[in-house]
Amino acid sequence: NDLRDIKPLSALIHLEQLDLSQNYIENLDSLTKLRELETLDVDGNLISTLAPLSAIPGLSVSARNNPISFLDCPITYGICYLDQRLFF
């Protein structure tokens, strides 16, 4: 995949599941309005922070193989997968 710009996805406010794995995405700011999102897969991208996702409560995120710091999992009451680590 060669997806880099996910800004058009911000209009899909009722989206519940989203698989953006294996792309060239660097920034998740466009997803902050997707409050109904339950599952997000961003494995294998260029994402350095999951901070924009903190506005989505209960989100389950898989973000393996991204340059994310060990302590950067701001998910509230959800699940976050970073490489071999699991955060609640």
PDB file of C-alpha atoms in Angstrom:
ATOM      1  CA  ASN A   1       0.000   0.000   0.000  1.00  0.00           C
ATOM      2  CA  ASP A   2       1.088   3.556  -0.587  1.00  0.00           C
ATOM      3  CA  LEU A   3      -1.350   5.597   1.506  1.00  0.00           C
ATOM      4  CA  ARG A   4       0.150   8.760   3.002  1.00  0.00           C
ATOM      5  CA  ASP A   5      -2.735  11.224   3.420  1.00  0.00           C
ATOM      6  CA  ILE A   6      -5.665  10.143   5.600  1.00  0.00           C
ATOM      7  CA  LYS A   7      -7.333  13.570   5.870  1.00  0.00           C
ATOM      8  CA  PRO A   8     -10.363  12.509   3.764  1.00  0.00           C
ATOM      9  CA  LEU A   9     -11.178   9.873   6.409  1.00  0.00           C
ATOM     10  CA  SER A  10     -12.059  12.580   8.952  1.00  0.00           C
ATOM     11  CA  ALA A  11     -15.509  12.882   7.354  1.00  0.00           C
ATOM     12  CA  LEU A  12     -16.375   9.237   8.120  1.00  0.00           C
ATOM     13  CA  ILE A  13     -17.522   9.976  11.665  1.00  0.00           C
ATOM     14  CA  HIS A  14     -19.567   6.767  12.041  1.00  0.00           C
ATOM     15  CA  LEU A  15     -16.700   4.475  11.114  1.00  0.00           C
ATOM     16  CA  GLU A  16     -16.211   1.662  13.659  1.00  0.00           C
ATOM     17  CA  GLN A  17     -13.293  -0.328  12.209  1.00  0.00           C
ATOM     18  CA  LEU A  18     -10.348   0.872  10.171  1.00  0.00           C
ATOM     19  CA  ASP A  19      -7.315  -0.969   8.806  1.00  0.00           C
ATOM     20  CA  LEU A  20      -4.542   1.358   7.637  1.00  0.00           C
ATOM     21  CA  SER A  21      -1.722  -1.144   8.055  1.00  0.00           C
ATOM     22  CA  GLN A  22       1.374  -1.297   5.855  1.00  0.00           C
ATOM     23  CA  ASN A  23       1.309   2.263   4.503  1.00  0.00           C
ATOM     24  CA  TYR A  24       3.406   5.420   4.851  1.00  0.00           C
ATOM     25  CA  ILE A  25       1.201   7.259   7.342  1.00  0.00           C
ATOM     26  CA  GLU A  26       3.095   9.579   9.697  1.00  0.00           C
ATOM     27  CA  ASN A  27       0.268  11.411  11.436  1.00  0.00           C
ATOM     28  CA  LEU A  28      -3.078  10.351  12.964  1.00  0.00           C
ATOM     29  CA  ASP A  29      -4.470  13.854  13.615  1.00  0.00           C
ATOM     30  CA  SER A  30      -7.192  13.342  11.004  1.00  0.00           C
ATOM     31  CA  LEU A  31      -8.775  10.547  13.052  1.00  0.00           C
ATOM     32  CA  THR A  32      -9.637  12.615  16.154  1.00  0.00           C
ATOM     33  CA  LYS A  33     -13.245  13.165  15.024  1.00  0.00           C
ATOM     34  CA  LEU A  34     -13.925   9.444  14.589  1.00  0.00           C
ATOM     35  CA  ARG A  35     -15.444   9.047  18.067  1.00  0.00           C
ATOM     36  CA  GLU A  36     -17.281   5.822  17.156  1.00  0.00           C
ATOM     37  CA  LEU A  37     -14.094   4.082  16.076  1.00  0.00           C
ATOM     38  CA  GLU A  38     -13.634   0.849  18.038  1.00  0.00           C
ATOM     39  CA  THR A  39     -10.751  -0.875  16.260  1.00  0.00           C
ATOM     40  CA  LEU A  40      -7.791   0.678  14.460  1.00  0.00           C
ATOM     41  CA  ASP A  41      -4.889  -1.163  12.820  1.00  0.00           C
ATOM     42  CA  VAL A  42      -1.938   1.039  11.864  1.00  0.00           C
ATOM     43  CA  ASP A  43       0.769  -1.647  11.930  1.00  0.00           C
ATOM     44  CA  GLY A  44       3.770  -0.974   9.711  1.00  0.00           C
ATOM     45  CA  ASN A  45       3.576   2.782   9.179  1.00  0.00           C
ATOM     46  CA  LEU A  46       5.749   5.770  10.106  1.00  0.00           C
ATOM     47  CA  ILE A  47       3.716   6.910  13.126  1.00  0.00           C
ATOM     48  CA  SER A  48       5.714   8.351  16.021  1.00  0.00           C
ATOM     49  CA  THR A  49       2.859   9.156  18.430  1.00  0.00           C
ATOM     50  CA  LEU A  50      -0.630   7.919  19.233  1.00  0.00           C
ATOM     51  CA  ALA A  51      -1.524  11.081  21.153  1.00  0.00           C
ATOM     52  CA  PRO A  52      -4.263  12.184  18.688  1.00  0.00           C
ATOM     53  CA  LEU A  53      -6.171   9.002  19.521  1.00  0.00           C
ATOM     54  CA  SER A  54      -6.629   9.959  23.168  1.00  0.00           C
ATOM     55  CA  ALA A  55      -9.927  11.634  22.209  1.00  0.00           C
ATOM     56  CA  ILE A  56     -11.440   8.255  21.253  1.00  0.00           C
ATOM     57  CA  PRO A  57     -12.446   6.338  24.406  1.00  0.00           C
ATOM     58  CA  GLY A  58     -12.406   2.539  24.369  1.00  0.00           C
ATOM     59  CA  LEU A  59     -10.385   2.316  21.171  1.00  0.00           C
ATOM     60  CA  SER A  60      -8.413  -0.854  20.481  1.00  0.00           C
ATOM     61  CA  VAL A  61      -5.259   0.059  18.536  1.00  0.00           C
ATOM     62  CA  SER A  62      -2.660  -2.146  16.934  1.00  0.00           C
ATOM     63  CA  ALA A  63       0.404  -0.039  16.124  1.00  0.00           C
ATOM     64  CA  ARG A  64       3.199  -2.572  15.751  1.00  0.00           C
ATOM     65  CA  ASN A  65       6.266  -1.761  13.654  1.00  0.00           C
ATOM     66  CA  ASN A  66       6.047   2.016  14.012  1.00  0.00           C
ATOM     67  CA  PRO A  67       8.649   4.354  15.561  1.00  0.00           C
ATOM     68  CA  ILE A  68       6.438   4.945  18.640  1.00  0.00           C
ATOM     69  CA  SER A  69       8.024   5.485  22.033  1.00  0.00           C
ATOM     70  CA  PHE A  70       7.459   2.812  24.671  1.00  0.00           C
ATOM     71  CA  LEU A  71       5.383   5.047  26.937  1.00  0.00           C
ATOM     72  CA  ASP A  72       3.222   6.610  24.234  1.00  0.00           C
ATOM     73  CA  CYS A  73      -0.108   4.831  24.549  1.00  0.00           C
ATOM     74  CA  PRO A  74      -2.722   7.436  25.567  1.00  0.00           C
ATOM     75  CA  ILE A  75      -5.732   5.208  24.930  1.00  0.00           C
ATOM     76  CA  THR A  76      -8.450   5.662  27.578  1.00  0.00           C
ATOM     77  CA  TYR A  77     -10.184   2.461  28.668  1.00  0.00           C
ATOM     78  CA  GLY A  78      -9.070   0.632  25.549  1.00  0.00           C
ATOM     79  CA  ILE A  79      -6.262  -1.638  24.399  1.00  0.00           C
ATOM     80  CA  CYS A  80      -3.049  -0.649  22.687  1.00  0.00           C
ATOM     81  CA  TYR A  81      -0.627  -3.068  21.014  1.00  0.00           C
ATOM     82  CA  LEU A  82       2.918  -1.804  20.424  1.00  0.00           C
ATOM     83  CA  ASP A  83       5.263  -4.452  19.040  1.00  0.00           C
ATOM     84  CA  GLN A  84       5.390  -7.151  21.742  1.00  0.00           C
ATOM     85  CA  ARG A  85       3.951  -4.949  24.492  1.00  0.00           C
ATOM     86  CA  LEU A  86       0.283  -4.705  25.468  1.00  0.00           C
ATOM     87  CA  PHE A  87      -1.140  -1.723  27.365  1.00  0.00           C
ATOM     88  CA  PHE A  88      -4.574  -1.319  28.968  1.00  0.00           C
TER      89      PHE A  88
END
